[in-house]
Amino acid sequence: MTQDELLLHLRKTIAQVLKAPYYKKRLAEVGIYYPGDVKSLEDFRKIPLTDKEALRQNYPFGLFAEPLEKMVRIHASSGTTGKPTVVGYTREDIQLWAKIVANGLRRAGITSNDVVQVAYGYGLFTGGMGLHYGCEELGALVIPISGGNTQRQLMLMRDFGSTVLCCTPSYALYLADSLEEEGMTKEDLKLRVGIFGAEPWTEQMRAEIETRLGIRALDIYGLSETMGPGVSLECLKGEGLHIDENFYPEILDKDGNVLPEGETGELVLTSFNKMGFPGLRYRTKDITSITYGSCTCGHTGWTMKRVSARVDDMLIIRGVNVFPSQIEEAILSVGGIEPHYLIVVDREGNLDTLEVQIEVNAASFNDEIRELEELQQRLQTKIHEILNIAARVRLVEPKSIPRSEGKAKRVIDKRKEKQLS
Amino acid sequence: MLQLSIFLENAQGRLADALNTLADLQVNIRALSLADTKDYGVLRIIVENPEEVAEKLRERNCVVKITQVWVLKVPDSPGGLAGQLNKLVAEGVNVEYMYGFVEKENEQAQVVLRVRDAEIMQAAMDKLALK
Ligand SMILES: [Zn+2]
């Protein structure tokens, strides 16, 4: 895309967002009243960022750019603090979304011959229906099973011969656990590809899912505020997530400066061609980096690295920025341990404490205390190497850390609980 | 002989839970030792049909390991154990851990031995005609 084409697209988006009261006000603050007021990329970068907070303050429909009679669907993400964030779609938006997801899936080698088990939640959450419409657009056979009900998931997966599984990566691991408990093996299934997203995951988790389910595990990315799943998706080459051409990505540092290609920071997205709920410089709070180029799968444009952390997930322990994904990386690199862990942050006196509970399994358990202590020590050393702070590793019994059918709970910050009480 | 080792968290009631599970499974424990640290312990037991018991424990989410150990009869007199051990050490046996128990039927004192190298131990046992 040339600079001129990019500006043209951005101006089209600005024309659309100006129909929403919230954006009209924000743009006026920086002297933009008409799309033509943005004459360069520098002008565009003056536009204030929008975040989840803006959606809450303008609840429910303040960011909609079309009247309600033109809208055909609403999605919302659960607000952890009260009000949900609401997004709306016109008929054209739903069709655009389906095409975007279908294009991504096509690059991931999925065809109309596939049987796709959509085990993301259906409803206000965008995961289930986003994949559902994308698969139908592609002509694949969809099993709209939604999340949970694990025994049934496995039975239908076997009986219907599902070839593609769509769910969160932690649920994929949970399914792998349950597969064994149900007396089945991966050979009883026809799965060949998994499309996993809605939470950050690691390369090691990918390796474990791929081995245990006998599939290629691909990452999908998206958020309801910019569309839903499908903003970007990995192709089979596995060199990052290709961002769909309907989105313009920027990577910002913590002061809001745009970073050059390849540098790591917060992903900020602007949508093209979206009508009901267009997005202009929306802060995703996801940390990644982007590069521009073409891939043998046919994608040209932006490609992002997998999201390994969220701005919100960042823990500050003894003044050091810590992401749970870094601790997971440490655990997995020591090996022999499945990624069931819990990070407990607390404060003793004026000192933050970090405890990492890790479940012992058949592979890591040794009859000799000395060996167990060595394992504990290796884990502590590795965490110290990666984070540069001391952690106390505690080995715990299997299945003692609560499992979740959706997103895994990995962190307990007792400092927050103490502040509240 | 095969020994079962079970990983236990050092929390109130965990040892009792484990022993209750073994009782439920109708397992008779012939010998037992508990090695513990601040956070966790390893319960080591000698039972009939260890493989079968291990499988049942795994079904109940226990982490179990089967290890080879030796059971040694010990003369019931001062220096009895030391005498036996000295002979084994002289043959190059390296003991990881051991624990004693008394066989009920004949009141015979015995020890369970876990060694670093099973082959050396077997050779020593054969040579010394120990059982
Ligand atoms: Zn590609």
Coordinates of C-alpha atoms and ligand atoms in Angstrom, one line a residue:
Chain A
M1 CA 0.0 0.0 0.0
T2 CA 1.4 3.3 -1.0
Q3 CA 1.5 6.3 1.4
D4 CA -1.3 8.0 -0.8
E5 CA -3.5 4.9 -0.7
L6 CA -3.0 4.7 3.1
L7 CA -4.0 8.3 3.6
L8 CA -7.0 7.8 1.4
H9 CA -8.1 4.9 3.6
L10 CA -7.5 6.7 6.8
R11 CA -9.5 9.7 5.5
K12 CA -12.4 7.4 4.7
T13 CA -12.3 6.0 8.3
I14 CA -12.2 9.6 9.6
A15 CA -15.2 10.5 7.5
Q16 CA -17.1 7.6 9.1
V17 CA -16.0 8.1 12.7
L18 CA -17.0 11.8 12.5
K19 CA -20.6 10.5 12.5
A20 CA -20.1 9.4 16.2
P21 CA -20.4 12.1 18.8
Y22 CA -17.5 10.8 20.8
Y23 CA -15.0 10.9 17.9
K24 CA -16.3 14.3 16.6
K25 CA -15.4 15.8 19.9
R26 CA -12.0 14.1 20.2
L27 CA -11.0 15.1 16.6
A28 CA -12.1 18.7 17.2
E29 CA -9.6 18.9 20.1
V30 CA -6.8 18.4 17.6
G31 CA -8.3 20.6 14.9
I32 CA -9.7 17.9 12.7
Y33 CA -13.2 18.8 11.4
Y34 CA -13.1 17.2 8.0
P35 CA -11.3 14.1 6.6
G36 CA -9.2 16.5 4.4
D37 CA -7.7 18.0 7.5
V38 CA -5.5 14.9 7.7
K39 CA -2.9 15.7 5.1
S40 CA -0.1 13.5 6.2
L41 CA 0.7 10.5 8.4
E42 CA 2.1 13.1 10.9
D43 CA -1.4 14.7 11.1
F44 CA -2.9 11.3 11.7
R45 CA -0.5 10.6 14.5
K46 CA -1.8 13.6 16.4
I47 CA -5.2 12.0 16.8
P48 CA -5.8 11.1 20.4
L49 CA -5.9 7.4 21.2
T50 CA -9.1 5.7 22.2
D51 CA -9.3 3.0 24.8
K52 CA -11.7 0.7 26.7
E53 CA -12.4 3.5 29.2
A54 CA -13.9 5.7 26.3
L55 CA -16.3 2.9 25.6
R56 CA -17.3 2.7 29.3
Q57 CA -17.8 6.4 29.5
N58 CA -19.9 6.5 26.4
Y59 CA -21.9 3.4 27.3
P60 CA -23.8 2.0 25.6
F61 CA -23.9 3.5 22.0
G62 CA -21.8 6.6 22.1
L63 CA -19.2 5.4 19.7
F64 CA -21.6 4.0 17.1
A65 CA -21.3 5.8 13.8
E66 CA -24.6 4.6 12.3
P67 CA -28.1 4.8 13.7
L68 CA -29.5 1.8 15.5
E69 CA -31.9 0.9 12.7
K70 CA -28.8 0.2 10.5
M71 CA -27.2 -2.1 13.1
V72 CA -27.9 -5.8 13.0
R73 CA -25.8 -7.2 15.8
I74 CA -24.3 -6.2 19.1
H75 CA -21.4 -7.8 20.9
A76 CA -20.0 -6.9 24.3
S77 CA -17.1 -7.9 26.4
S78 CA -17.7 -8.4 30.1
G79 CA -16.5 -5.4 32.1
T80 CA -14.6 -6.6 35.1
T81 CA -15.5 -3.3 36.7
G82 CA -19.3 -3.0 36.1
K83 CA -20.4 -1.8 32.6
P84 CA -19.5 -4.0 29.6
T85 CA -18.0 -2.5 26.5
V86 CA -20.5 -2.6 23.7
V87 CA -19.8 -2.8 19.9
G88 CA -22.2 -2.8 17.0
Y89 CA -22.2 -4.1 13.5
T90 CA -24.2 -3.3 10.3
R91 CA -25.1 -6.0 7.9
E92 CA -22.0 -4.9 5.7
D93 CA -19.8 -5.1 8.8
I94 CA -20.9 -8.7 9.5
Q95 CA -20.2 -9.6 5.9
L96 CA -16.8 -7.9 6.0
W97 CA -15.9 -9.7 9.2
A98 CA -16.9 -13.1 7.7
K99 CA -14.6 -12.4 4.7
I100 CA -11.7 -11.3 6.9
V101 CA -11.9 -14.5 9.0
A102 CA -12.4 -16.7 5.9
N103 CA -9.3 -15.1 4.3
G104 CA -7.2 -15.8 7.3
L105 CA -8.4 -19.4 7.6
R106 CA -7.7 -19.9 3.9
R107 CA -4.1 -18.9 4.5
A108 CA -4.0 -21.4 7.3
G109 CA -4.8 -24.1 4.8
I110 CA -8.4 -24.6 5.8
T111 CA -10.8 -25.4 3.0
S112 CA -14.5 -26.1 2.3
N113 CA -13.6 -29.8 3.0
D114 CA -12.9 -29.2 6.6
V115 CA -15.1 -29.9 9.6
V116 CA -14.6 -27.1 12.1
Q117 CA -15.5 -27.5 15.8
V118 CA -16.1 -24.0 17.1
A119 CA -15.5 -24.4 20.9
Y120 CA -15.3 -20.7 21.6
G121 CA -18.2 -19.2 23.6
Y122 CA -21.2 -18.1 21.5
G123 CA -23.1 -15.1 22.6
L124 CA -22.0 -11.6 23.5
F125 CA -18.4 -12.7 23.3
T126 CA -17.2 -12.4 19.6
G127 CA -15.1 -15.6 19.6
G128 CA -17.8 -18.2 18.7
M129 CA -19.8 -16.3 16.1
G130 CA -16.7 -14.7 14.6
L131 CA -15.2 -18.0 13.7
H132 CA -18.6 -19.4 12.8
Y133 CA -19.4 -16.9 10.1
G134 CA -15.9 -17.0 8.8
C135 CA -16.0 -20.8 8.4
E136 CA -19.4 -20.6 6.7
E137 CA -18.1 -17.9 4.3
L138 CA -15.3 -20.4 3.5
G139 CA -17.8 -23.2 2.9
A140 CA -16.5 -25.4 5.7
L141 CA -18.8 -27.5 7.8
V142 CA -19.3 -25.9 11.2
I143 CA -20.1 -27.6 14.5
P144 CA -21.3 -24.7 16.7
I145 CA -20.7 -26.5 20.0
S146 CA -19.6 -23.4 22.0
G147 CA -17.3 -23.7 25.1
G148 CA -17.4 -26.2 27.9
N149 CA -19.1 -29.7 28.2
T150 CA -15.8 -31.4 27.6
Q151 CA -17.0 -35.0 27.3
R152 CA -19.5 -34.0 24.7
Q153 CA -16.8 -32.0 22.8
L154 CA -14.6 -35.1 22.6
M155 CA -17.5 -37.4 21.6
L156 CA -18.6 -35.2 18.8
M157 CA -15.1 -34.5 17.7
R158 CA -14.6 -38.2 17.2
D159 CA -18.1 -39.0 15.8
F160 CA -18.3 -36.1 13.4
G161 CA -14.6 -36.3 12.4
S162 CA -13.8 -32.7 13.2
T163 CA -10.6 -31.7 11.4
V164 CA -10.2 -28.2 12.9
L165 CA -10.6 -27.1 16.5
C166 CA -11.2 -23.5 17.5
C167 CA -10.9 -22.6 21.2
T168 CA -8.6 -21.0 23.7
P169 CA -5.1 -22.6 24.0
S170 CA -5.6 -23.5 27.6
Y171 CA -8.9 -25.2 26.8
A172 CA -7.1 -27.2 24.1
L173 CA -4.7 -28.5 26.8
Y174 CA -7.7 -29.2 29.0
L175 CA -9.2 -31.2 26.1
A176 CA -5.9 -33.1 25.7
D177 CA -6.0 -34.0 29.4
S178 CA -9.6 -35.1 29.2
L179 CA -8.9 -37.1 26.0
E180 CA -6.7 -39.5 28.1
E181 CA -9.2 -39.6 30.9
E182 CA -12.0 -40.6 28.5
G183 CA -9.8 -43.5 27.3
M184 CA -9.3 -42.0 23.9
T185 CA -6.1 -41.2 22.0
K186 CA -5.4 -38.5 19.4
E187 CA -5.5 -41.3 16.8
D188 CA -9.3 -41.7 17.4
L189 CA -9.7 -38.1 16.1
K190 CA -9.2 -36.6 12.7
L191 CA -8.0 -33.2 14.0
R192 CA -5.3 -31.6 11.8
V193 CA -5.3 -27.9 12.7
G194 CA -6.2 -25.8 15.8
I195 CA -7.0 -22.1 15.7
F196 CA -6.3 -20.9 19.2
G197 CA -6.7 -17.4 20.6
A198 CA -8.4 -15.1 23.1
E199 CA -5.5 -15.3 25.6
P200 CA -1.7 -15.0 25.4
W201 CA 0.2 -18.3 25.0
T202 CA 3.7 -19.4 24.4
E203 CA 5.7 -21.4 21.9
Q204 CA 6.2 -24.2 24.5
M205 CA 2.4 -24.4 24.9
R206 CA 2.1 -24.7 21.1
A207 CA 4.6 -27.5 21.1
E208 CA 2.7 -29.4 23.8
I209 CA -0.7 -28.9 22.1
E210 CA 0.8 -30.0 18.8
T211 CA 2.3 -33.2 20.3
R212 CA -0.6 -34.2 22.4
L213 CA -3.4 -33.6 19.9
G214 CA -1.3 -34.4 16.8
I215 CA -2.2 -31.1 15.0
R216 CA -0.7 -27.8 13.8
A217 CA -1.6 -25.2 16.4
L218 CA -2.1 -21.7 14.9
D219 CA -2.6 -18.4 16.7
I220 CA -5.6 -16.1 15.9
Y221 CA -5.9 -12.6 17.2
G222 CA -8.6 -10.0 17.5
L223 CA -10.7 -8.1 20.0
S224 CA -14.3 -7.1 20.0
E225 CA -13.5 -3.4 19.9
T226 CA -11.8 -3.7 16.5
M227 CA -14.0 -6.5 15.1
G228 CA -13.5 -9.8 16.9
P229 CA -11.2 -12.7 16.0
G230 CA -9.6 -12.5 12.7
V231 CA -7.7 -9.2 12.9
S232 CA -4.7 -11.4 12.4
L233 CA -4.0 -15.1 12.0
E234 CA -0.9 -17.3 11.5
C235 CA -0.5 -19.0 8.2
L236 CA 1.1 -22.5 7.9
K237 CA 4.6 -20.9 7.5
G238 CA 4.4 -19.9 11.1
E239 CA 6.3 -16.7 10.9
G240 CA 3.9 -14.5 12.7
L241 CA 0.3 -13.4 12.4
H242 CA -0.7 -11.8 9.2
I243 CA -2.8 -8.7 9.8
D244 CA -5.8 -8.4 7.5
E245 CA -5.7 -5.5 5.0
N246 CA -8.7 -3.9 6.7
F247 CA -6.6 -2.9 9.7
Y248 CA -3.9 -0.4 10.0
P249 CA -1.5 -1.2 12.9
E250 CA 0.8 1.1 14.9
I251 CA 3.2 0.1 17.7
L252 CA 3.5 2.7 20.4
D253 CA 5.9 3.1 23.3
K254 CA 4.6 3.8 26.7
D255 CA 4.7 7.6 26.1
G256 CA 2.5 7.2 22.9
N257 CA 5.3 7.6 20.4
V258 CA 5.1 5.5 17.2
L259 CA 7.9 2.9 17.1
P260 CA 9.6 1.8 13.9
E261 CA 9.1 -1.7 12.3
G262 CA 10.3 -4.6 14.4
E263 CA 10.2 -2.8 17.8
T264 CA 8.1 -4.0 20.7
G265 CA 5.3 -2.0 22.2
E266 CA 1.6 -1.6 22.4
L267 CA -0.5 -2.4 19.4
V268 CA -2.9 0.3 18.3
L269 CA -5.4 -0.4 15.5
T270 CA -7.4 1.6 13.1
S271 CA -10.0 -0.1 11.0
F272 CA -10.8 0.5 7.3
N273 CA -14.2 -0.1 5.7
K274 CA -16.0 -0.6 9.0
M275 CA -19.3 1.3 9.2
G276 CA -21.2 0.7 12.5
F277 CA -18.4 0.8 14.9
P278 CA -15.3 2.1 13.1
G279 CA -12.1 2.2 15.2
L280 CA -9.6 5.0 15.1
R281 CA -6.3 4.5 16.9
Y282 CA -7.7 2.0 19.4
R283 CA -5.4 0.9 22.2
T284 CA -5.4 -2.9 22.3
K285 CA -3.2 -3.0 25.4
D286 CA -1.5 -6.0 23.7
I287 CA 2.3 -6.0 23.5
T288 CA 3.8 -7.1 20.2
S289 CA 5.9 -5.9 17.2
I290 CA 5.1 -5.6 13.5
T291 CA 6.9 -6.0 10.2
Y292 CA 5.9 -5.2 6.6
G293 CA 6.3 -7.5 3.7
S294 CA 4.9 -10.4 1.7
C295 CA 4.7 -14.1 2.5
T296 CA 4.6 -17.2 0.3
C297 CA 1.0 -17.9 1.5
G298 CA -0.1 -14.8 -0.5
H299 CA -0.3 -12.3 2.3
T300 CA 1.1 -8.9 1.6
G301 CA 1.2 -6.1 4.3
W302 CA 1.7 -6.2 8.0
T303 CA 2.6 -9.2 10.1
M304 CA 2.6 -9.1 13.9
K305 CA 4.4 -11.3 16.4
R306 CA 2.3 -13.4 18.7
V307 CA 1.0 -11.4 21.7
S308 CA 3.0 -12.5 24.6
A309 CA 1.8 -10.0 27.2
R310 CA -0.8 -7.4 27.9
V311 CA -0.2 -4.0 29.3
D312 CA -2.8 -4.8 32.0
D313 CA -1.1 -8.2 32.9
M314 CA 2.1 -6.5 33.9
L315 CA 2.9 -7.0 37.5
I316 CA 5.3 -4.6 39.2
I317 CA 7.3 -6.6 41.7
R318 CA 9.9 -4.8 43.7
G319 CA 9.9 -2.2 41.0
V320 CA 10.5 -4.7 38.2
N321 CA 8.1 -5.1 35.3
V322 CA 7.1 -8.8 35.2
F323 CA 4.8 -10.5 32.7
P324 CA 3.3 -13.9 33.6
S325 CA 4.4 -15.1 30.2
Q326 CA 8.0 -14.7 31.2
I327 CA 7.5 -16.9 34.2
E328 CA 5.8 -19.5 32.0
E329 CA 8.8 -19.3 29.7
A330 CA 11.1 -20.0 32.6
I331 CA 9.0 -23.0 33.8
L332 CA 8.8 -24.5 30.3
S333 CA 12.4 -24.1 29.5
V334 CA 13.4 -26.1 32.6
G335 CA 11.3 -28.9 31.1
G336 CA 9.6 -32.0 32.3
I337 CA 6.8 -29.9 33.8
E338 CA 3.4 -29.2 32.2
P339 CA 2.4 -25.6 32.3
H340 CA 0.1 -25.7 35.3
Y341 CA 1.3 -23.0 37.5
L342 CA 0.1 -20.2 39.7
I343 CA 1.9 -16.9 40.4
V344 CA 1.2 -15.6 43.9
V345 CA 2.3 -12.1 44.6
D346 CA 2.2 -10.8 48.2
R347 CA 3.8 -8.2 50.4
E348 CA 5.6 -9.0 53.6
G349 CA 6.4 -5.8 55.5
N350 CA 7.5 -3.5 52.7
L351 CA 8.8 -6.2 50.5
D352 CA 7.0 -7.8 47.6
T353 CA 7.2 -11.5 47.5
L354 CA 6.8 -13.7 44.4
E355 CA 5.8 -17.4 44.8
V356 CA 5.4 -19.7 41.8
Q357 CA 3.4 -22.8 42.5
I358 CA 4.1 -25.6 40.0
E359 CA 2.3 -28.9 39.8
V360 CA 4.5 -32.0 40.0
N361 CA 3.7 -34.6 37.4
A362 CA 4.9 -38.1 36.5
A363 CA 7.8 -36.7 34.4
S364 CA 9.1 -34.3 37.0
F365 CA 8.6 -36.4 40.1
N366 CA 11.6 -38.1 41.5
D367 CA 11.6 -40.4 44.5
E368 CA 14.7 -38.6 45.9
I369 CA 14.2 -35.4 47.8
R370 CA 17.6 -34.3 46.6
E371 CA 16.4 -34.4 43.0
L372 CA 13.2 -32.6 43.8
E373 CA 15.1 -29.9 45.6
E374 CA 17.4 -29.6 42.5
L375 CA 14.4 -29.1 40.3
Q376 CA 13.1 -26.5 42.6
Q377 CA 16.5 -24.8 42.6
R378 CA 16.8 -24.9 38.8
L379 CA 13.4 -23.3 38.4
Q380 CA 14.3 -20.5 40.9
T381 CA 17.6 -19.9 39.1
K382 CA 15.9 -19.7 35.7
I383 CA 13.2 -17.3 36.9
H384 CA 15.9 -15.2 38.4
E385 CA 17.8 -15.2 35.2
I386 CA 14.8 -14.1 33.2
L387 CA 13.3 -11.6 35.6
N388 CA 16.2 -10.6 37.7
I389 CA 14.2 -11.0 40.9
A390 CA 14.1 -13.8 43.3
A391 CA 11.1 -16.1 43.3
R392 CA 10.2 -18.9 45.7
V393 CA 9.2 -22.0 43.7
R394 CA 6.8 -24.4 45.5
L395 CA 6.1 -27.8 44.1
V396 CA 2.4 -28.8 44.6
E397 CA 0.3 -31.9 43.9
P398 CA -1.2 -32.5 40.5
K399 CA -4.6 -30.9 39.9
S400 CA -4.3 -28.8 42.9
I401 CA -4.3 -25.6 40.9
P402 CA -7.9 -24.8 39.7
R403 CA -8.5 -25.6 36.0
S404 CA -10.7 -23.4 33.9
E405 CA -12.7 -24.2 30.8
G406 CA -12.1 -20.7 29.5
K407 CA -9.1 -18.5 30.3
A408 CA -6.7 -19.8 32.8
K409 CA -6.2 -17.9 36.0
R410 CA -2.5 -17.6 36.4
V411 CA -2.0 -14.8 38.9
I412 CA -3.2 -14.0 42.4
D413 CA -2.1 -10.6 43.6
K414 CA -2.7 -10.5 47.3
R415 CA -1.4 -7.0 47.5
K416 CA -4.5 -5.8 45.7
E417 CA -6.8 -7.8 48.0
K418 CA -5.0 -6.2 50.9
Q419 CA -5.6 -2.7 49.5
L420 CA -9.3 -3.4 49.1
S421 CA -9.9 -4.7 52.5
Chain B
M1 CA 11.7 -55.5 45.3
L2 CA 9.6 -52.6 44.0
Q3 CA 8.7 -49.7 46.2
L4 CA 6.1 -47.0 45.6
S5 CA 6.9 -43.4 46.2
I6 CA 4.0 -40.8 46.4
F7 CA 4.4 -37.1 46.2
L8 CA 2.5 -35.3 49.0
E9 CA 2.1 -31.6 49.7
N10 CA 3.0 -30.6 53.2
A11 CA -0.5 -29.6 54.1
Q12 CA -2.7 -30.6 57.0
G13 CA -4.3 -33.9 56.4
R14 CA -2.6 -34.9 53.2
L15 CA -0.7 -37.8 54.7
A16 CA -4.0 -39.1 56.3
D17 CA -5.8 -38.6 53.0
A18 CA -3.1 -40.7 51.2
L19 CA -3.3 -43.4 53.9
N20 CA -7.1 -43.4 53.7
T21 CA -6.9 -43.9 49.9
L22 CA -4.6 -46.8 50.4
A23 CA -7.1 -48.3 53.0
D24 CA -9.9 -47.8 50.5
L25 CA -7.9 -49.7 48.0
Q26 CA -7.4 -52.5 50.5
V27 CA -3.7 -52.1 50.4
N28 CA -1.7 -53.5 53.2
I29 CA 1.5 -51.5 53.9
R30 CA 4.4 -53.7 54.9
A31 CA 6.9 -50.9 55.4
L32 CA 6.8 -47.2 55.2
S33 CA 9.0 -44.1 55.4
L34 CA 8.2 -40.4 55.0
A35 CA 10.8 -38.0 53.9
D36 CA 9.8 -34.4 54.1
T37 CA 10.8 -30.9 53.5
K38 CA 9.0 -27.6 54.5
D39 CA 6.7 -27.8 51.4
Y40 CA 6.3 -31.4 50.5
G41 CA 7.2 -34.9 51.3
V42 CA 7.7 -38.3 49.7
L43 CA 5.8 -41.2 51.1
R44 CA 7.6 -44.5 50.4
I45 CA 5.8 -47.7 50.9
I46 CA 6.3 -51.4 50.3
V47 CA 3.1 -53.2 49.3
E48 CA 1.9 -56.4 47.6
N49 CA 1.3 -55.9 43.8
P50 CA 3.0 -52.5 43.6
E51 CA 2.3 -52.0 39.9
E52 CA -1.4 -52.5 40.3
V53 CA -1.6 -50.2 43.4
A54 CA 0.4 -47.5 41.5
E55 CA -2.1 -47.6 38.6
K56 CA -5.0 -47.2 41.0
L57 CA -3.3 -44.3 42.8
R58 CA -2.7 -42.6 39.4
E59 CA -6.3 -42.9 38.6
R60 CA -6.9 -40.9 41.8
N61 CA -4.5 -38.1 40.6
C62 CA -1.6 -39.2 42.7
V63 CA 1.9 -38.8 41.4
V64 CA 3.5 -42.2 41.9
K65 CA 6.9 -43.5 41.0
I66 CA 8.0 -47.1 41.2
T67 CA 11.6 -47.6 42.2
Q68 CA 13.7 -50.7 42.8
V69 CA 14.9 -51.2 46.4
W70 CA 16.4 -54.1 48.3
V71 CA 15.2 -55.5 51.5
L72 CA 17.9 -56.8 53.8
K73 CA 17.5 -59.0 56.9
V74 CA 19.5 -57.6 59.8
P75 CA 20.9 -59.6 62.7
D76 CA 19.0 -58.5 65.8
S77 CA 22.1 -57.6 67.8
P78 CA 24.2 -54.5 68.4
G79 CA 26.2 -53.6 65.3
G80 CA 24.0 -55.9 63.2
L81 CA 23.1 -53.3 60.6
A82 CA 26.6 -51.7 60.6
G83 CA 28.2 -55.1 59.9
Q84 CA 25.9 -55.7 56.9
L85 CA 26.4 -52.2 55.6
N86 CA 30.2 -52.3 55.9
K87 CA 30.2 -55.4 53.7
L88 CA 28.1 -53.7 51.0
V89 CA 30.1 -50.5 51.1
A90 CA 33.3 -52.5 50.6
E91 CA 31.7 -53.9 47.4
G92 CA 31.2 -50.3 46.1
V93 CA 27.5 -49.9 47.0
N94 CA 26.4 -46.3 47.3
V95 CA 23.3 -45.9 49.5
E96 CA 20.8 -43.2 48.6
Y97 CA 18.5 -43.8 51.6
M98 CA 17.3 -46.5 53.9
Y99 CA 14.6 -47.2 56.5
G100 CA 14.0 -50.1 58.9
F101 CA 11.0 -52.1 59.8
V102 CA 10.2 -55.3 61.6
E103 CA 8.6 -58.2 59.9
K104 CA 5.7 -59.2 62.1
E105 CA 5.6 -63.0 61.5
N106 CA 9.1 -63.8 62.8
E107 CA 10.0 -60.5 64.5
Q108 CA 12.9 -60.2 62.1
A109 CA 14.5 -56.7 61.8
Q110 CA 14.8 -55.6 58.2
V111 CA 15.9 -52.5 56.2
V112 CA 14.8 -51.2 52.9
L113 CA 17.8 -49.9 50.9
R114 CA 17.7 -47.6 47.9
V115 CA 21.1 -47.5 46.1
R116 CA 22.6 -45.4 43.3
D117 CA 23.6 -48.4 41.1
A118 CA 21.4 -51.4 41.0
E119 CA 23.9 -53.6 39.2
I120 CA 26.6 -53.1 41.8
M121 CA 24.1 -53.8 44.5
Q122 CA 22.9 -57.0 42.8
A123 CA 26.5 -58.2 42.3
A124 CA 27.3 -57.5 46.0
M125 CA 24.2 -59.3 47.2
D126 CA 25.0 -62.3 45.1
K127 CA 28.6 -62.4 46.2
L128 CA 27.8 -62.0 49.9
A129 CA 24.9 -64.4 49.6
L130 CA 22.6 -61.9 51.4
K131 CA 18.9 -61.8 51.1
Ligands
ZN1 ZN 2.0 -16.4 5.4

